[in-house]
């Protein structure tokens, strides 16, 4: 990457249709894991549109009744804040198509071989307190502040919102925000008030990175009353770049939400982030990218790759010598089958300053 450049990342709120789907899928995962049974398996997808939610996919040792599924979905949609004509937690038409896991897949995963083939990346850098790249960090922060403002202004702001931040780097250091985009759902005839509240959130979140030349684009279409699944359908796994590093670092391609911890798409991505973060926190490098790859049914990773501004060979050797990178090793390290707040953690990215085990600091 050049020393001087502008980089852009985006984030979405808990009310964005795709993120609604992620949260529903993960709420079902949370319910599945509530018994703490490491033999439970989930691969749950969600789709939504106007007053309609479809859940489908496969599970093992967890096949809830339609009534249980409905209760989980309605409670999650109510928690997100949808009580509008086109998407209301009380009026949803819910279609449950969950079924039992394939016995062929179970052959490779019952003894904690990897739940699928794939590659996963983790990244960390010193640009922000969360050790995330600045563009995605501040995109998340804007929406966190906007959510706090919305909680006090429910008559003005709706649940659906998006942010996008373009940051100018000089000598690879983030200097100022060039442009910021925020679209936030609002009540009828409240667009001007919504703009003012969004601008407040931007200033609260971004502080001195905003200067006199920063351009604001707030609700650039001019109106955003119809939002959420009524305005645009949503599906699990369509916001994987928002979930990770905003495009600043690679993504392996697999989504996280809806999957139990035996699925390395989720657990190994969490491990890769933990490794990269602790490389930086232990002052082995100022930034670090870690790649892991796996084969379905095979316990040990098929590869480990490290890229950083430190000694990559010694970092990789340290990781190999000190860490159990098998799916079961990762699960036990983070106690992932006893973590039952996946649906809360999947908004504003899966990484950052959160009280989750894969964000904890530890010596190698």
Coordinates of C-alpha atoms in Angstrom, one line a residue:
X1 CA 0.0 0.0 0.0
X2 CA 1.2 3.5 -0.8
X3 CA 2.4 5.7 2.1
X4 CA -0.2 8.4 1.3
X5 CA -3.7 7.3 0.4
X6 CA -7.4 7.5 1.3
X7 CA -9.2 4.4 2.6
X8 CA -12.9 3.8 3.1
X9 CA -14.9 1.4 5.3
X10 CA -18.5 1.0 6.2
X11 CA -20.6 -0.3 9.1
X12 CA -24.3 -1.1 9.6
X13 CA -26.6 -0.9 12.6
X14 CA -28.4 -3.6 14.4
X15 CA -31.5 -2.7 12.3
X16 CA -30.0 -3.2 8.9
X17 CA -31.8 -6.0 7.2
X18 CA -28.7 -8.2 6.7
X19 CA -27.7 -7.6 10.3
X20 CA -31.2 -8.4 11.5
X21 CA -30.7 -11.8 9.8
X22 CA -27.3 -12.3 11.4
X23 CA -28.8 -11.6 14.9
X24 CA -31.7 -14.0 14.4
X25 CA -29.3 -16.8 13.2
X26 CA -27.0 -16.1 16.2
X27 CA -30.0 -16.0 18.6
X28 CA -30.8 -19.5 17.5
X29 CA -27.2 -20.5 18.0
X30 CA -27.3 -19.0 21.5
X31 CA -30.3 -21.1 22.3
X32 CA -28.7 -24.2 20.9
X33 CA -25.6 -23.7 23.0
X34 CA -27.4 -22.8 26.2
X35 CA -27.1 -26.4 27.4
X36 CA -23.3 -26.3 27.0
X37 CA -23.2 -29.4 24.9
X38 CA -20.1 -29.6 22.7
X39 CA -21.8 -32.1 20.4
X40 CA -24.4 -29.5 19.3
X41 CA -24.0 -28.3 15.7
X42 CA -25.6 -25.4 13.9
X43 CA -25.6 -24.1 10.4
X44 CA -28.5 -21.6 10.5
X45 CA -29.5 -19.1 7.8
X46 CA -32.1 -16.4 7.9
X47 CA -33.8 -14.4 5.2
X48 CA -36.2 -11.5 5.8
X49 CA -38.5 -9.1 3.9
X50 CA -41.7 -7.3 4.6
X51 CA -43.2 -8.8 7.8
X52 CA -41.6 -12.2 6.9
X53 CA -38.7 -14.2 8.3
X54 CA -37.5 -17.5 7.0
X55 CA -35.0 -19.6 9.0
X56 CA -33.4 -22.7 7.4
X57 CA -30.4 -24.9 7.7
X58 CA -29.2 -27.9 9.7
X59 CA -28.7 -28.6 13.4
X60 CA -27.6 -31.5 15.5
X61 CA -28.8 -32.1 19.1
X62 CA -31.0 -29.0 18.7
X63 CA -34.2 -29.0 16.8
X64 CA -36.6 -26.5 18.5
X65 CA -40.3 -26.5 18.0
X66 CA -41.9 -23.9 15.7
X67 CA -43.3 -22.2 18.8
X68 CA -39.8 -22.0 20.3
X69 CA -38.3 -20.6 17.0
X70 CA -41.1 -18.0 16.8
X71 CA -40.5 -16.8 20.3
X72 CA -36.7 -16.5 19.8
X73 CA -37.2 -14.5 16.5
X74 CA -40.0 -12.2 17.9
X75 CA -37.9 -11.4 21.0
X76 CA -34.9 -10.6 18.9
X77 CA -36.8 -8.4 16.5
X78 CA -38.5 -6.6 19.4
X79 CA -35.0 -6.0 21.0
X80 CA -33.7 -4.5 17.8
X81 CA -36.7 -2.1 17.9
X82 CA -38.9 -3.0 15.0
X83 CA -42.5 -2.0 15.6
X84 CA -43.4 -0.5 12.2
X85 CA -46.2 -1.5 9.8
X86 CA -43.9 -3.2 7.3
X87 CA -41.8 -5.1 9.9
X88 CA -43.3 -5.6 13.4
X89 CA -42.2 -8.3 15.9
X90 CA -45.9 -9.1 16.6
X91 CA -47.0 -9.4 13.0
X92 CA -44.2 -11.4 11.5
X93 CA -45.0 -14.4 9.3
X94 CA -42.3 -16.9 10.4
X95 CA -41.3 -19.9 8.3
X96 CA -39.2 -22.5 10.1
X97 CA -37.3 -24.9 7.8
X98 CA -34.6 -26.2 10.1
X99 CA -33.7 -29.8 9.8
X100 CA -31.1 -32.4 11.1
X101 CA -27.5 -32.2 10.1
X102 CA -26.2 -34.5 7.4
X103 CA -24.7 -37.7 8.8
X104 CA -21.9 -37.4 6.2
X105 CA -20.8 -34.0 7.6
X106 CA -21.0 -35.4 11.2
X107 CA -18.5 -38.1 10.3
X108 CA -15.8 -35.5 10.0
X109 CA -16.8 -33.2 12.8
X110 CA -18.0 -35.4 15.7
X111 CA -14.3 -35.8 16.8
X112 CA -13.6 -32.1 16.2
X113 CA -12.1 -32.2 12.8
X114 CA -12.6 -28.9 11.1
X115 CA -16.3 -28.3 10.3
X116 CA -15.3 -27.3 6.7
X117 CA -12.4 -26.4 4.5
X118 CA -11.5 -22.7 4.3
X119 CA -9.1 -20.0 5.1
X120 CA -9.5 -17.3 7.9
X121 CA -7.6 -14.1 8.6
X122 CA -7.0 -12.1 11.7
X123 CA -5.6 -8.5 11.8
X124 CA -4.6 -5.9 14.4
X125 CA -2.8 -2.6 14.3
X126 CA -2.0 0.3 16.5
X127 CA -4.1 2.9 14.7
X128 CA -7.0 2.9 17.2
X129 CA -7.7 1.8 20.8
X130 CA -9.6 -1.2 19.5
X131 CA -6.5 -2.3 17.5
X132 CA -8.7 -2.1 14.4
X133 CA -8.0 -0.1 11.3
X134 CA -9.2 3.5 11.7
X135 CA -11.9 3.5 8.9
X136 CA -13.8 0.5 10.2
X137 CA -13.2 1.6 13.9
X138 CA -14.8 5.0 13.4
X139 CA -17.6 3.6 11.1
X140 CA -18.6 1.4 14.1
X141 CA -18.2 4.2 16.6
X142 CA -20.5 6.5 14.7
X143 CA -23.3 3.9 14.8
X144 CA -22.7 3.1 18.4
X145 CA -23.2 6.8 19.2
X146 CA -26.2 7.0 16.9
X147 CA -27.8 4.1 18.7
X148 CA -27.3 5.8 22.1
X149 CA -28.9 9.0 20.6
X150 CA -31.8 6.9 19.1
X151 CA -32.6 5.4 22.5
X152 CA -33.4 9.0 23.6
X153 CA -35.2 9.9 20.4
X154 CA -37.3 7.0 19.4
X155 CA -39.9 9.3 17.9
X156 CA -37.4 10.6 15.4
X157 CA -34.9 7.8 14.5
X158 CA -35.6 4.3 13.3
X159 CA -33.5 1.1 13.8
X160 CA -32.0 1.0 10.3
X161 CA -28.7 2.9 9.6
X162 CA -25.4 2.8 7.8
X163 CA -22.1 4.7 8.1
X164 CA -19.1 5.1 5.8
X165 CA -15.9 6.8 6.6
X166 CA -13.0 7.8 4.2
X167 CA -9.8 8.5 6.1
X168 CA -6.7 10.2 4.6
X169 CA -3.4 8.6 5.5
X170 CA -0.1 10.3 5.4
X171 CA 3.0 8.2 5.8
X172 CA 0.7 5.3 6.6
X173 CA -0.8 7.2 9.6
X174 CA -4.5 8.2 9.7
X175 CA -4.6 12.0 9.7
X176 CA -8.2 13.2 9.1
X177 CA -11.6 12.2 7.8
X178 CA -12.1 13.3 4.2
X179 CA -15.7 12.2 3.8
X180 CA -18.3 10.6 6.1
X181 CA -21.6 9.2 5.0
X182 CA -24.5 8.3 7.3
X183 CA -28.0 7.1 6.3
X184 CA -30.4 6.8 9.2
X185 CA -34.0 5.8 9.1
X186 CA -36.4 8.4 10.6
X187 CA -40.0 9.1 11.2
X188 CA -42.1 10.9 8.6
X189 CA -41.3 14.7 8.4
X190 CA -38.3 14.3 10.7
X191 CA -35.5 14.2 8.1
X192 CA -33.9 17.5 9.3
X193 CA -34.0 16.4 12.9
X194 CA -32.5 13.1 11.9
X195 CA -29.7 14.9 10.1
X196 CA -28.9 16.9 13.1
X197 CA -28.8 13.9 15.4
X198 CA -26.6 12.0 12.9
X199 CA -24.2 15.0 12.8
X200 CA -24.0 14.9 16.6
X201 CA -23.1 11.2 16.5
X202 CA -20.3 11.9 13.9
X203 CA -18.7 14.6 16.0
X204 CA -19.0 12.5 19.2
X205 CA -17.5 9.5 17.6
X206 CA -14.7 11.0 15.4
X207 CA -13.6 14.0 17.5
X208 CA -10.4 15.7 16.2
X209 CA -10.3 13.6 13.0
X210 CA -13.1 15.9 11.7
X211 CA -11.8 19.2 10.3
X212 CA -13.2 22.1 8.4
X213 CA -12.7 20.3 5.1
X214 CA -14.5 17.1 6.1
X215 CA -17.5 16.6 3.9
X216 CA -20.7 15.2 5.4
X217 CA -23.3 13.2 3.4
X218 CA -26.2 12.6 5.7
X219 CA -29.3 10.8 4.3
X220 CA -28.1 11.8 0.8
X221 CA -31.3 10.5 -0.9
X222 CA -33.2 13.1 1.0
X223 CA -35.6 10.8 2.8
X224 CA -35.3 7.5 4.7
X225 CA -38.7 6.6 6.2
X226 CA -39.2 3.1 4.8
X227 CA -36.3 1.0 6.1
X228 CA -35.3 -2.3 7.5
X229 CA -36.6 -5.5 5.9
X230 CA -39.6 -3.6 4.6
X231 CA -37.4 -1.4 2.4
X232 CA -34.8 -4.0 1.5
X233 CA -34.6 -7.8 2.1
X234 CA -31.8 -9.2 4.3
X235 CA -29.8 -12.4 4.6
X236 CA -27.3 -13.9 7.0
X237 CA -23.7 -13.5 6.0
X238 CA -23.9 -10.6 3.6
X239 CA -21.9 -8.2 5.8
X240 CA -18.7 -10.1 6.4
X241 CA -16.5 -7.2 5.6
X242 CA -18.3 -5.1 8.2
X243 CA -17.9 -8.0 10.6
X244 CA -14.1 -7.9 10.3
X245 CA -11.7 -5.3 9.1
X246 CA -13.6 -3.1 6.6
X247 CA -11.6 -4.3 3.7
X248 CA -8.4 -3.0 5.1
X249 CA -7.1 -6.5 5.8
X250 CA -8.0 -9.7 3.9
X251 CA -11.1 -11.8 4.6
X252 CA -11.2 -15.5 4.1
X253 CA -14.8 -15.4 2.7
X254 CA -16.8 -17.4 5.2
X255 CA -19.5 -15.7 7.3
X256 CA -19.6 -16.1 11.1
X257 CA -23.2 -15.9 12.1
X258 CA -25.5 -18.9 12.4
X259 CA -22.5 -21.3 13.0
X260 CA -21.6 -23.2 16.1
X261 CA -17.9 -23.0 17.2
X262 CA -16.9 -26.3 15.5
X263 CA -17.2 -24.3 12.2
X264 CA -13.7 -22.9 11.7
X265 CA -15.2 -20.0 9.6
X266 CA -16.1 -18.6 13.0
X267 CA -13.8 -20.1 15.6
X268 CA -10.5 -19.9 13.6
X269 CA -11.3 -16.4 12.5
X270 CA -11.6 -15.5 16.2
X271 CA -8.3 -17.3 16.9
X272 CA -6.6 -15.5 14.1
X273 CA -7.7 -12.1 15.4
X274 CA -6.5 -13.1 18.9
X275 CA -3.1 -14.1 17.5
X276 CA -2.7 -10.9 15.5
X277 CA -3.9 -8.7 18.4
X278 CA -1.5 -10.3 20.9
X279 CA 1.4 -10.0 18.5
X280 CA 0.8 -6.2 18.5
X281 CA 0.1 -6.0 22.3
X282 CA 3.2 -8.0 23.1
X283 CA 5.2 -5.5 20.9
X284 CA 6.4 -8.0 18.4
X285 CA 5.1 -5.8 15.6
X286 CA 3.1 -2.6 15.0
X287 CA 0.6 -4.4 12.8
X288 CA 0.0 -8.1 12.1
X289 CA -2.0 -10.2 9.7
X290 CA -2.5 -14.0 10.4
X291 CA -3.9 -16.5 8.0
X292 CA -5.1 -20.0 9.0
X293 CA -6.5 -22.7 6.7
X294 CA -8.2 -26.0 7.3
X295 CA -9.5 -29.1 5.6
X296 CA -12.9 -30.6 6.5
X297 CA -12.6 -33.3 9.1
X298 CA -8.9 -32.6 9.7
X299 CA -7.8 -31.3 13.1
X300 CA -4.5 -29.5 12.4
X301 CA -4.5 -26.4 10.2
X302 CA -3.2 -27.0 6.7
X303 CA -1.2 -23.7 6.8
X304 CA -0.2 -20.8 9.0
X305 CA 0.9 -17.5 7.5
X306 CA 2.1 -14.3 9.2
X307 CA 2.6 -10.9 7.7
X308 CA 3.7 -8.0 9.8
X309 CA 6.4 -5.3 10.2
X310 CA 8.2 -7.6 12.7
X311 CA 10.1 -10.9 12.3
X312 CA 7.4 -13.0 10.5
X313 CA 9.3 -16.3 10.7
X314 CA 10.0 -16.0 14.5
X315 CA 6.4 -14.9 15.1
X316 CA 5.0 -17.9 13.1
X317 CA 7.3 -20.3 15.0
X318 CA 6.2 -18.8 18.4
X319 CA 2.6 -19.3 17.4
X320 CA 3.2 -22.9 16.3
X321 CA 5.1 -23.7 19.5
X322 CA 2.7 -22.1 22.0
X323 CA -0.8 -22.4 20.6
X324 CA -3.2 -25.3 19.9
X325 CA -4.7 -24.4 16.6
X326 CA -7.0 -27.4 16.2
X327 CA -10.7 -26.6 16.3
X328 CA -11.0 -28.3 19.8
X329 CA -8.0 -26.4 21.0
X330 CA -9.5 -23.1 19.9
X331 CA -12.9 -24.0 21.4
X332 CA -11.4 -24.9 24.7
X333 CA -9.1 -21.8 24.8
X334 CA -12.1 -19.5 24.5
X335 CA -14.7 -21.7 26.0
X336 CA -16.8 -21.1 22.9
X337 CA -19.6 -23.7 23.6
X338 CA -20.4 -21.8 26.9
X339 CA -20.4 -18.4 25.2
X340 CA -24.1 -17.7 24.6
X341 CA -24.0 -14.0 23.5
X342 CA -23.2 -14.4 19.8
X343 CA -26.3 -12.5 18.8
X344 CA -25.2 -9.5 20.8
X345 CA -21.6 -9.7 19.7
X346 CA -22.4 -9.8 15.9
X347 CA -23.3 -6.1 15.6
X348 CA -20.7 -3.3 15.1
X349 CA -18.2 -6.0 14.0
X350 CA -17.1 -9.1 15.8
X351 CA -13.8 -7.6 17.0
X352 CA -12.7 -4.5 19.0
X353 CA -12.9 -3.4 22.6
X354 CA -15.4 -6.0 23.7
X355 CA -15.7 -8.3 26.7
X356 CA -15.3 -11.5 24.7
X357 CA -12.6 -14.1 25.2
X358 CA -10.9 -13.7 21.8
X359 CA -10.2 -10.0 22.6
X360 CA -8.4 -10.7 25.8
X361 CA -4.6 -9.9 26.2
X362 CA -2.3 -12.8 27.0
X363 CA 1.4 -13.5 26.8
X364 CA 2.5 -16.2 24.3

